[in-house]
Amino acid sequence: YNNVIKPIIEARCATSGSCHGAGSGSRDWTNTTNLRNNAASVRSRTVAKTMPPAGTTALTQDQIDQIACWVDDGAS
């Protein structure tokens, strides 16, 4: 998580002014517990390429695969 997933989330999802930045309640992905509690949804949406949203830089296929693998392995 710390070496692969967290940097993706910090750079692409939990940025200032983003949907999942600090202070966004249960969608605050800077809070690891929130992210883990929503891991299945994160996986579904990244695989479907609906997250990050249109108009922002898309995740690479490698990043999507890494997120899916992390979730499939229990999001620990």
PDB file of C-alpha atoms in Angstrom:
ATOM      1  CA  TYR A   1       0.000   0.000   0.000  1.00  0.00           C
ATOM      2  CA  ASN A   2       2.538   2.599   1.115  1.00  0.00           C
ATOM      3  CA  ASN A   3       4.868   2.155  -1.864  1.00  0.00           C
ATOM      4  CA  VAL A   4       2.373   1.681  -4.692  1.00  0.00           C
ATOM      5  CA  ILE A   5      -1.263   2.529  -3.922  1.00  0.00           C
ATOM      6  CA  LYS A   6      -0.830   5.489  -1.597  1.00  0.00           C
ATOM      7  CA  PRO A   7       1.299   7.447  -4.112  1.00  0.00           C
ATOM      8  CA  ILE A   8      -1.336   6.887  -6.828  1.00  0.00           C
ATOM      9  CA  ILE A   9      -4.135   8.038  -4.534  1.00  0.00           C
ATOM     10  CA  GLU A  10      -2.171  11.053  -3.310  1.00  0.00           C
ATOM     11  CA  ALA A  11      -1.198  12.149  -6.813  1.00  0.00           C
ATOM     12  CA  ARG A  12      -4.448  11.443  -8.656  1.00  0.00           C
ATOM     13  CA  CYS A  13      -7.388  11.212  -6.262  1.00  0.00           C
ATOM     14  CA  ALA A  14      -6.833  12.857  -2.887  1.00  0.00           C
ATOM     15  CA  THR A  15      -5.487  16.179  -4.080  1.00  0.00           C
ATOM     16  CA  SER A  16      -6.477  19.608  -2.882  1.00  0.00           C
ATOM     17  CA  GLY A  17      -9.806  20.531  -4.433  1.00  0.00           C
ATOM     18  CA  SER A  18     -10.493  17.017  -5.694  1.00  0.00           C
ATOM     19  CA  CYS A  19     -13.455  14.761  -4.958  1.00  0.00           C
ATOM     20  CA  HIS A  20     -11.429  12.787  -2.433  1.00  0.00           C
ATOM     21  CA  GLY A  21      -9.254  15.403  -0.778  1.00  0.00           C
ATOM     22  CA  ALA A  22      -8.921  16.078   2.926  1.00  0.00           C
ATOM     23  CA  GLY A  23     -12.141  17.192   4.556  1.00  0.00           C
ATOM     24  CA  SER A  24     -14.469  15.509   2.054  1.00  0.00           C
ATOM     25  CA  GLY A  25     -16.064  13.285   4.696  1.00  0.00           C
ATOM     26  CA  SER A  26     -16.288   9.563   4.042  1.00  0.00           C
ATOM     27  CA  ARG A  27     -14.879  10.170   0.552  1.00  0.00           C
ATOM     28  CA  ASP A  28     -11.657  11.563   2.039  1.00  0.00           C
ATOM     29  CA  TRP A  29      -9.071   9.174   0.617  1.00  0.00           C
ATOM     30  CA  THR A  30      -6.285  10.861   2.629  1.00  0.00           C
ATOM     31  CA  ASN A  31      -7.864   8.859   5.474  1.00  0.00           C
ATOM     32  CA  THR A  32      -6.665   5.296   4.874  1.00  0.00           C
ATOM     33  CA  THR A  33      -9.607   3.796   6.775  1.00  0.00           C
ATOM     34  CA  ASN A  34     -12.079   5.574   4.480  1.00  0.00           C
ATOM     35  CA  LEU A  35     -10.204   4.339   1.431  1.00  0.00           C
ATOM     36  CA  ARG A  36     -10.098   0.760   2.684  1.00  0.00           C
ATOM     37  CA  ASN A  37     -13.796   0.843   3.638  1.00  0.00           C
ATOM     38  CA  ASN A  38     -14.597   1.893   0.064  1.00  0.00           C
ATOM     39  CA  ALA A  39     -12.004  -0.274  -1.683  1.00  0.00           C
ATOM     40  CA  ALA A  40     -14.506  -2.354  -3.671  1.00  0.00           C
ATOM     41  CA  SER A  41     -16.128   0.798  -5.056  1.00  0.00           C
ATOM     42  CA  VAL A  42     -12.728   2.301  -5.861  1.00  0.00           C
ATOM     43  CA  ARG A  43     -11.803  -0.874  -7.731  1.00  0.00           C
ATOM     44  CA  SER A  44     -15.081  -0.965  -9.674  1.00  0.00           C
ATOM     45  CA  ARG A  45     -14.892   2.673 -10.652  1.00  0.00           C
ATOM     46  CA  THR A  46     -11.221   2.664 -11.641  1.00  0.00           C
ATOM     47  CA  VAL A  47     -11.638  -0.523 -13.703  1.00  0.00           C
ATOM     48  CA  ALA A  48     -14.687   1.039 -15.403  1.00  0.00           C
ATOM     49  CA  LYS A  49     -12.577   4.180 -15.981  1.00  0.00           C
ATOM     50  CA  THR A  50     -15.188   6.424 -14.337  1.00  0.00           C
ATOM     51  CA  MET A  51     -12.717   7.449 -11.655  1.00  0.00           C
ATOM     52  CA  PRO A  52     -10.999   9.813 -11.863  1.00  0.00           C
ATOM     53  CA  PRO A  53     -13.812  11.672 -13.618  1.00  0.00           C
ATOM     54  CA  ALA A  54     -13.820  12.898 -17.195  1.00  0.00           C
ATOM     55  CA  GLY A  55     -11.870  16.088 -17.679  1.00  0.00           C
ATOM     56  CA  THR A  56      -9.014  14.959 -15.453  1.00  0.00           C
ATOM     57  CA  THR A  57      -5.953  12.931 -16.341  1.00  0.00           C
ATOM     58  CA  ALA A  58      -6.911   9.271 -16.510  1.00  0.00           C
ATOM     59  CA  LEU A  59      -5.110   6.580 -14.581  1.00  0.00           C
ATOM     60  CA  THR A  60      -2.771   4.424 -16.613  1.00  0.00           C
ATOM     61  CA  GLN A  61      -3.732   0.799 -17.138  1.00  0.00           C
ATOM     62  CA  ASP A  62      -0.856  -0.182 -14.864  1.00  0.00           C
ATOM     63  CA  GLN A  63      -2.233   2.045 -12.074  1.00  0.00           C
ATOM     64  CA  ILE A  64      -5.720   0.578 -12.560  1.00  0.00           C
ATOM     65  CA  ASP A  65      -4.282  -2.934 -12.400  1.00  0.00           C
ATOM     66  CA  GLN A  66      -2.318  -2.123  -9.256  1.00  0.00           C
ATOM     67  CA  ILE A  67      -5.435  -0.770  -7.514  1.00  0.00           C
ATOM     68  CA  ALA A  68      -7.448  -3.832  -8.566  1.00  0.00           C
ATOM     69  CA  CYS A  69      -4.709  -6.148  -7.291  1.00  0.00           C
ATOM     70  CA  TRP A  70      -4.549  -4.298  -3.963  1.00  0.00           C
ATOM     71  CA  VAL A  71      -8.324  -4.634  -3.503  1.00  0.00           C
ATOM     72  CA  ASP A  72      -8.347  -8.257  -4.641  1.00  0.00           C
ATOM     73  CA  ASP A  73      -5.629  -8.993  -2.075  1.00  0.00           C
ATOM     74  CA  GLY A  74      -7.778  -7.602   0.746  1.00  0.00           C
ATOM     75  CA  ALA A  75      -6.927  -3.873   0.597  1.00  0.00           C
ATOM     76  CA  SER A  76      -4.469  -4.218   3.469  1.00  0.00           C
TER      77      SER A  76
END
